[in-house]
mmCIF file of C-alpha atoms in Angstrom:
data_model
loop_
_atom_site.group_PDB
_atom_site.id
_atom_site.type_symbol
_atom_site.label_atom_id
_atom_site.label_comp_id
_atom_site.label_asym_id
_atom_site.label_seq_id
_atom_site.Cartn_x
_atom_site.Cartn_y
_atom_site.Cartn_z
ATOM 1 C CA MET A 826 -11.131 -0.211 -22.564
ATOM 2 C CA ASP A 827 -14.155 0.341 -24.719
ATOM 3 C CA GLU A 828 -11.889 1.414 -27.545
ATOM 4 C CA LYS A 829 -10.076 -1.744 -27.479
ATOM 5 C CA LYS A 830 -13.137 -3.861 -27.086
ATOM 6 C CA LEU A 831 -11.257 -5.615 -24.149
ATOM 7 C CA VAL A 832 -13.068 -8.200 -21.642
ATOM 8 C CA PHE A 833 -12.725 -7.171 -17.885
ATOM 9 C CA GLU A 834 -12.931 -10.080 -15.389
ATOM 10 C CA VAL A 835 -13.068 -10.038 -11.730
ATOM 11 C CA VAL A 836 -12.339 -13.054 -9.675
ATOM 12 C CA MET A 837 -12.561 -12.604 -5.818
ATOM 13 C CA ASP A 838 -11.716 -15.112 -3.259
ATOM 14 C CA ASP A 839 -14.194 -16.282 -0.762
ATOM 15 C CA GLU A 840 -11.669 -16.342 2.274
ATOM 16 C CA LEU A 841 -11.000 -12.407 1.976
ATOM 17 C CA ASP A 842 -10.307 -10.684 5.373
ATOM 18 C CA ASP A 843 -10.219 -7.145 6.406
ATOM 19 C CA ILE A 844 -7.132 -4.988 5.511
ATOM 20 C CA ILE A 845 -5.816 -1.885 7.204
ATOM 21 C CA ALA A 846 -5.437 0.693 4.240
ATOM 22 C CA ASP A 847 -6.242 3.966 2.994
ATOM 23 C CA GLY A 848 -9.105 3.488 0.745
ATOM 24 C CA VAL A 849 -8.184 6.264 -1.754
ATOM 25 C CA ARG A 850 -4.514 5.180 -2.109
ATOM 26 C CA LEU A 851 -5.662 1.266 -2.578
ATOM 27 C CA LYS A 852 -8.202 2.503 -5.349
ATOM 28 C CA GLN A 853 -5.232 4.373 -6.809
ATOM 29 C CA ILE A 854 -2.858 1.220 -6.806
ATOM 30 C CA LEU A 855 -5.736 -0.807 -8.725
ATOM 31 C CA LEU A 856 -6.692 1.818 -11.061
ATOM 32 C CA ASN A 857 -3.041 2.448 -11.989
ATOM 33 C CA LEU A 858 -2.266 -1.282 -12.566
ATOM 34 C CA ILE A 859 -5.343 -1.674 -14.653
ATOM 35 C CA SER A 860 -4.796 1.347 -16.788
ATOM 36 C CA ASN A 861 -1.246 -0.297 -17.400
ATOM 37 C CA ALA A 862 -2.816 -3.509 -18.347
ATOM 38 C CA ILE A 863 -5.046 -1.823 -20.766
ATOM 39 C CA LYS A 864 -2.009 0.000 -22.372
ATOM 40 C CA PHE A 865 -0.236 -3.446 -22.680
ATOM 41 C CA SER A 866 -3.303 -5.319 -24.334
ATOM 42 C CA ASN A 867 -3.944 -5.921 -27.861
ATOM 43 C CA SER A 868 -7.437 -5.059 -29.438
ATOM 44 C CA GLU A 869 -10.382 -7.733 -28.236
ATOM 45 C CA GLY A 870 -8.054 -9.196 -25.243
ATOM 46 C CA LYS A 871 -8.920 -9.693 -21.850
ATOM 47 C CA ILE A 872 -7.840 -8.244 -18.312
ATOM 48 C CA ILE A 873 -8.331 -10.225 -14.942
ATOM 49 C CA LEU A 874 -8.227 -8.635 -11.708
ATOM 50 C CA THR A 875 -8.024 -10.971 -9.060
ATOM 51 C CA ALA A 876 -8.180 -10.599 -5.218
ATOM 52 C CA LYS A 877 -7.272 -13.649 -2.771
ATOM 53 C CA ARG A 878 -5.957 -14.202 0.477
ATOM 54 C CA LYS A 879 -2.262 -15.236 0.529
ATOM 55 C CA HIS A 880 -0.951 -16.179 4.048
ATOM 56 C CA HIS A 881 -1.272 -12.818 6.199
ATOM 57 C CA GLU A 882 -1.878 -10.669 3.072
ATOM 58 C CA ILE A 883 -4.358 -10.006 0.464
ATOM 59 C CA GLU A 884 -3.030 -10.219 -3.082
ATOM 60 C CA PHE A 885 -4.262 -8.234 -6.006
ATOM 61 C CA SER A 886 -3.202 -9.052 -9.265
ATOM 62 C CA VAL A 887 -4.059 -7.523 -12.716
ATOM 63 C CA GLN A 888 -3.442 -9.859 -15.538
ATOM 64 C CA ASP A 889 -3.191 -9.009 -19.255
ATOM 65 C CA PHE A 890 -2.667 -11.118 -22.385
ATOM 66 C CA GLY A 891 -0.997 -8.568 -24.260
ATOM 67 C CA VAL A 892 2.536 -7.959 -25.702
ATOM 68 C CA GLY A 893 4.342 -8.996 -22.632
ATOM 69 C CA ILE A 894 7.672 -7.481 -21.185
ATOM 70 C CA ARG A 895 11.247 -8.428 -22.192
ATOM 71 C CA LYS A 896 13.463 -9.811 -19.128
ATOM 72 C CA ASP A 897 16.045 -7.157 -19.658
ATOM 73 C CA GLU A 898 13.231 -4.435 -19.380
ATOM 74 C CA VAL A 899 11.473 -5.591 -16.303
ATOM 75 C CA GLN A 900 14.023 -3.706 -14.073
ATOM 76 C CA LYS A 901 13.001 -0.443 -15.660
ATOM 77 C CA LEU A 902 9.494 -0.779 -15.002
ATOM 78 C CA PHE A 903 9.267 0.869 -11.602
ATOM 79 C CA GLN A 904 11.562 3.552 -12.577
ATOM 80 C CA PRO A 905 9.938 6.983 -13.410
ATOM 81 C CA PHE A 906 9.403 7.877 -17.053
ATOM 82 C CA GLN A 907 10.457 4.755 -18.590
ATOM 83 C CA GLN A 908 9.522 3.014 -21.959
ATOM 84 C CA THR A 909 10.013 -0.768 -22.992
ATOM 85 C CA ASP A 910 10.987 -1.419 -26.796
ATOM 86 C CA GLN A 911 8.632 -3.971 -28.032
ATOM 87 C CA GLY A 912 10.114 -4.601 -31.413
ATOM 88 C CA ALA A 913 9.611 -2.063 -33.751
ATOM 89 C CA LYS A 914 7.257 0.221 -31.290
ATOM 90 C CA LYS A 915 8.098 1.799 -27.803
ATOM 91 C CA ILE A 916 5.256 1.592 -25.179
ATOM 92 C CA GLU A 917 5.628 4.189 -22.378
ATOM 93 C CA VAL A 918 5.301 2.150 -19.422
ATOM 94 C CA THR A 919 5.200 4.260 -16.308
ATOM 95 C CA GLY A 920 5.153 7.758 -16.485
ATOM 96 C CA LEU A 921 5.335 7.980 -12.719
ATOM 97 C CA GLY A 922 2.299 5.409 -12.583
ATOM 98 C CA LEU A 923 4.294 2.164 -11.644
ATOM 99 C CA ALA A 924 6.658 3.953 -9.563
ATOM 100 C CA ILE A 925 4.176 5.790 -7.418
ATOM 101 C CA THR A 926 2.148 2.283 -7.383
ATOM 102 C CA LYS A 927 4.867 0.581 -6.057
ATOM 103 C CA LYS A 928 5.763 2.919 -3.398
ATOM 104 C CA LEU A 929 2.144 3.169 -2.152
ATOM 105 C CA ALA A 930 2.070 -0.621 -1.744
ATOM 106 C CA GLU A 931 5.192 -0.248 0.155
ATOM 107 C CA LEU A 932 3.781 2.632 2.325
ATOM 108 C CA HIS A 933 0.955 -0.069 3.368
ATOM 109 C CA GLY A 934 3.756 -2.408 4.504
ATOM 110 C CA GLY A 935 3.058 -4.685 1.304
ATOM 111 C CA SER A 936 4.921 -4.941 -2.098
ATOM 112 C CA LEU A 937 4.453 -4.780 -5.730
ATOM 113 C CA TYR A 938 6.229 -7.039 -8.416
ATOM 114 C CA VAL A 939 5.466 -8.205 -11.986
ATOM 115 C CA VAL A 940 5.643 -11.763 -13.725
ATOM 116 C CA SER A 941 5.877 -11.529 -17.378
ATOM 117 C CA GLU A 942 6.502 -13.748 -20.521
ATOM 118 C CA TYR A 943 7.095 -11.818 -23.525
ATOM 119 C CA GLY A 944 4.632 -12.294 -26.325
ATOM 120 C CA GLU A 945 2.137 -13.639 -23.927
ATOM 121 C CA GLY A 946 1.285 -11.076 -21.361
ATOM 122 C CA SER A 947 1.982 -9.843 -17.686
ATOM 123 C CA THR A 948 0.584 -10.124 -14.199
ATOM 124 C CA PHE A 949 1.415 -7.178 -11.860
ATOM 125 C CA VAL A 950 0.820 -8.251 -8.090
ATOM 126 C CA ALA A 951 0.098 -5.928 -5.267
ATOM 127 C CA ARG A 952 0.231 -7.524 -1.745
ATOM 128 C CA ILE A 953 -1.296 -5.797 1.226
ATOM 129 C CA PRO A 954 -1.255 -6.963 4.752
ATOM 130 C CA MET A 955 -4.309 -8.186 6.493
ATOM 131 C CA MET A 956 -5.687 -6.622 9.636
ATOM 132 C CA VAL A 957 -4.665 -9.594 11.653
ATOM 133 C CA GLN A 958 -0.922 -9.284 10.524
ATOM 134 C CA VAL A 959 -1.000 -5.718 11.366
ATOM 135 C CA GLU A 960 -2.522 -6.536 14.886
ATOM 136 C CA ASN A 961 0.062 -9.101 15.455
ATOM 137 C CA GLU A 962 2.927 -6.735 14.696
ATOM 138 C CA VAL A 963 1.222 -4.099 16.826
ATOM 139 C CA GLU A 964 1.032 -6.709 19.767
ATOM 140 C CA LYS A 965 4.827 -7.066 19.660
ATOM 141 C CA VAL A 966 5.626 -3.307 19.563
ATOM 142 C CA PHE A 967 3.649 -2.692 22.695
ATOM 143 C CA LYS A 968 5.060 -5.866 24.195
ATOM 144 C CA LYS A 969 8.421 -4.415 24.070
ATOM 145 C CA ILE A 970 7.461 -1.104 25.394
ATOM 146 C CA SER A 971 5.596 -2.603 28.510
ATOM 147 C CA GLU A 972 9.147 -4.416 29.283
ATOM 148 C CA THR A 973 11.183 -1.300 28.956
ATOM 149 C CA THR A 974 8.861 1.286 30.575
ATOM 150 C CA ASP A 975 7.867 2.276 33.972
ATOM 151 C CA GLN A 976 5.068 0.023 35.063
ATOM 152 C CA SER A 977 3.912 2.523 37.808
ATOM 153 C CA ARG A 978 1.985 4.754 34.955
ATOM 154 C CA GLN A 979 -0.151 4.324 32.316
ATOM 155 C CA ARG A 980 1.784 4.142 29.231
ATOM 156 C CA ARG A 981 1.171 7.048 26.438
ATOM 157 C CA VAL A 982 0.492 6.479 22.551
ATOM 158 C CA LEU A 983 0.608 9.312 20.355
ATOM 159 C CA ILE A 984 -1.358 8.380 17.111
ATOM 160 C CA VAL A 985 -0.538 10.641 14.175
ATOM 161 C CA GLU A 986 -3.019 9.683 11.590
ATOM 162 C CA ASP A 987 -5.256 11.936 9.208
ATOM 163 C CA LYS A 988 -7.642 9.230 8.053
ATOM 164 C CA PRO A 989 -10.491 8.775 10.452
ATOM 165 C CA HIS A 990 -11.220 5.265 9.894
ATOM 166 C CA ALA A 991 -7.707 4.559 10.865
ATOM 167 C CA ARG A 992 -7.558 6.522 13.826
ATOM 168 C CA THR A 993 -10.812 5.023 15.215
ATOM 169 C CA LEU A 994 -9.319 1.562 14.608
ATOM 170 C CA LEU A 995 -5.914 2.328 16.350
ATOM 171 C CA HIS A 996 -7.570 4.177 19.157
ATOM 172 C CA THR A 997 -9.957 1.568 19.985
ATOM 173 C CA TYR A 998 -7.446 -1.233 19.838
ATOM 174 C CA LEU A 999 -5.014 0.842 21.904
ATOM 175 C CA ASN A 1000 -7.681 2.134 24.516
ATOM 176 C CA GLU A 1001 -8.934 -1.710 24.997
ATOM 177 C CA ALA A 1002 -5.287 -2.421 25.837
ATOM 178 C CA GLY A 1003 -5.179 0.107 28.557
ATOM 179 C CA TYR A 1004 -3.115 2.887 26.853
ATOM 180 C CA LEU A 1005 -3.198 6.659 27.208
ATOM 181 C CA ILE A 1006 -3.930 8.040 24.037
ATOM 182 C CA GLU A 1007 -3.528 11.346 22.129
ATOM 183 C CA ILE A 1008 -4.178 12.390 18.704
ATOM 184 C CA ALA A 1009 -2.684 14.334 16.079
ATOM 185 C CA THR A 1010 -3.986 14.688 12.522
ATOM 186 C CA ASN A 1011 -0.838 16.300 10.426
ATOM 187 C CA GLY A 1012 2.656 16.701 10.955
ATOM 188 C CA VAL A 1013 3.056 20.015 12.759
ATOM 189 C CA GLU A 1014 0.383 18.981 15.416
ATOM 190 C CA ALA A 1015 2.547 15.747 15.772
ATOM 191 C CA LEU A 1016 5.741 17.771 16.761
ATOM 192 C CA GLU A 1017 4.061 19.962 19.068
ATOM 193 C CA LYS A 1018 2.290 17.117 20.940
ATOM 194 C CA ALA A 1019 5.357 14.978 20.956
ATOM 195 C CA LYS A 1020 7.530 17.720 22.561
ATOM 196 C CA LEU A 1021 4.640 18.445 25.071
ATOM 197 C CA TRP A 1022 3.273 15.182 25.760
ATOM 198 C CA LYS A 1023 6.301 13.138 25.842
ATOM 199 C CA PRO A 1024 4.711 9.586 24.621
ATOM 200 C CA ASP A 1025 6.276 6.298 24.927
ATOM 201 C CA VAL A 1026 5.422 5.686 21.550
ATOM 202 C CA ILE A 1027 4.205 7.281 18.279
ATOM 203 C CA THR A 1028 2.393 5.525 15.497
ATOM 204 C CA LEU A 1029 3.140 7.786 12.473
ATOM 205 C CA ASP A 1030 1.614 7.720 9.141
ATOM 206 C CA ILE A 1031 3.586 8.711 6.312
ATOM 207 C CA LEU A 1032 1.194 10.490 3.976
ATOM 208 C CA LEU A 1033 0.262 13.576 6.282
ATOM 209 C CA PRO A 1034 -1.077 17.093 5.256
ATOM 210 C CA VAL A 1035 1.125 20.157 5.963
ATOM 211 C CA LYS A 1036 4.311 17.790 7.130
ATOM 212 C CA ASP A 1037 4.742 14.218 5.974
ATOM 213 C CA GLY A 1038 5.712 11.336 8.153
ATOM 214 C CA TRP A 1039 9.433 11.467 6.733
ATOM 215 C CA GLN A 1040 9.821 15.277 7.582
ATOM 216 C CA VAL A 1041 8.170 14.671 11.191
ATOM 217 C CA LEU A 1042 10.970 11.731 11.694
ATOM 218 C CA ARG A 1043 13.781 14.092 10.686
ATOM 219 C CA GLU A 1044 12.579 16.969 13.096
#
């Protein structure tokens, strides 16, 4: 950024609320988008990072005023190892950066898209659900469980999560709701406890150590 003498501006909404997110991965999403904006920007340009509330999501947008992207090139952006043809020069857009960034946003229950005008610049937008939205979805799931399980016993929930803050949040919420809780911090432990404990429902993180969530689901 210093080499190109870029101005970096941050705009924060006063109405931002909590989100449930992996802090490391959210930081990676934003850094990847900022790095991409630097790559697209002309010298002495500007990059704007905006965070604002959009319905039940927090919208993070990174705007540059660089070369922009042709409409026929937009579909390539989120594919691994792609380039865009900007006149006489090619710019490597992603490597794996944007493909991974999109996947990380989706794993949070969110999305990533781009709005671009060739010759004027691009805005990459990542949307991540706020806590209130996640809580509403959790309530729907457990209401369904209540309707379909034996009411004579305490219902069991297996929380599979390697991040301490996420485990604590889910444990607190479900404990207050009256559920019996067991915790696993990796995929192997999750499979063992699921077989022995036979929970009514499992909350399963995808990015797990030892075995990821997809492997756990398959087994």
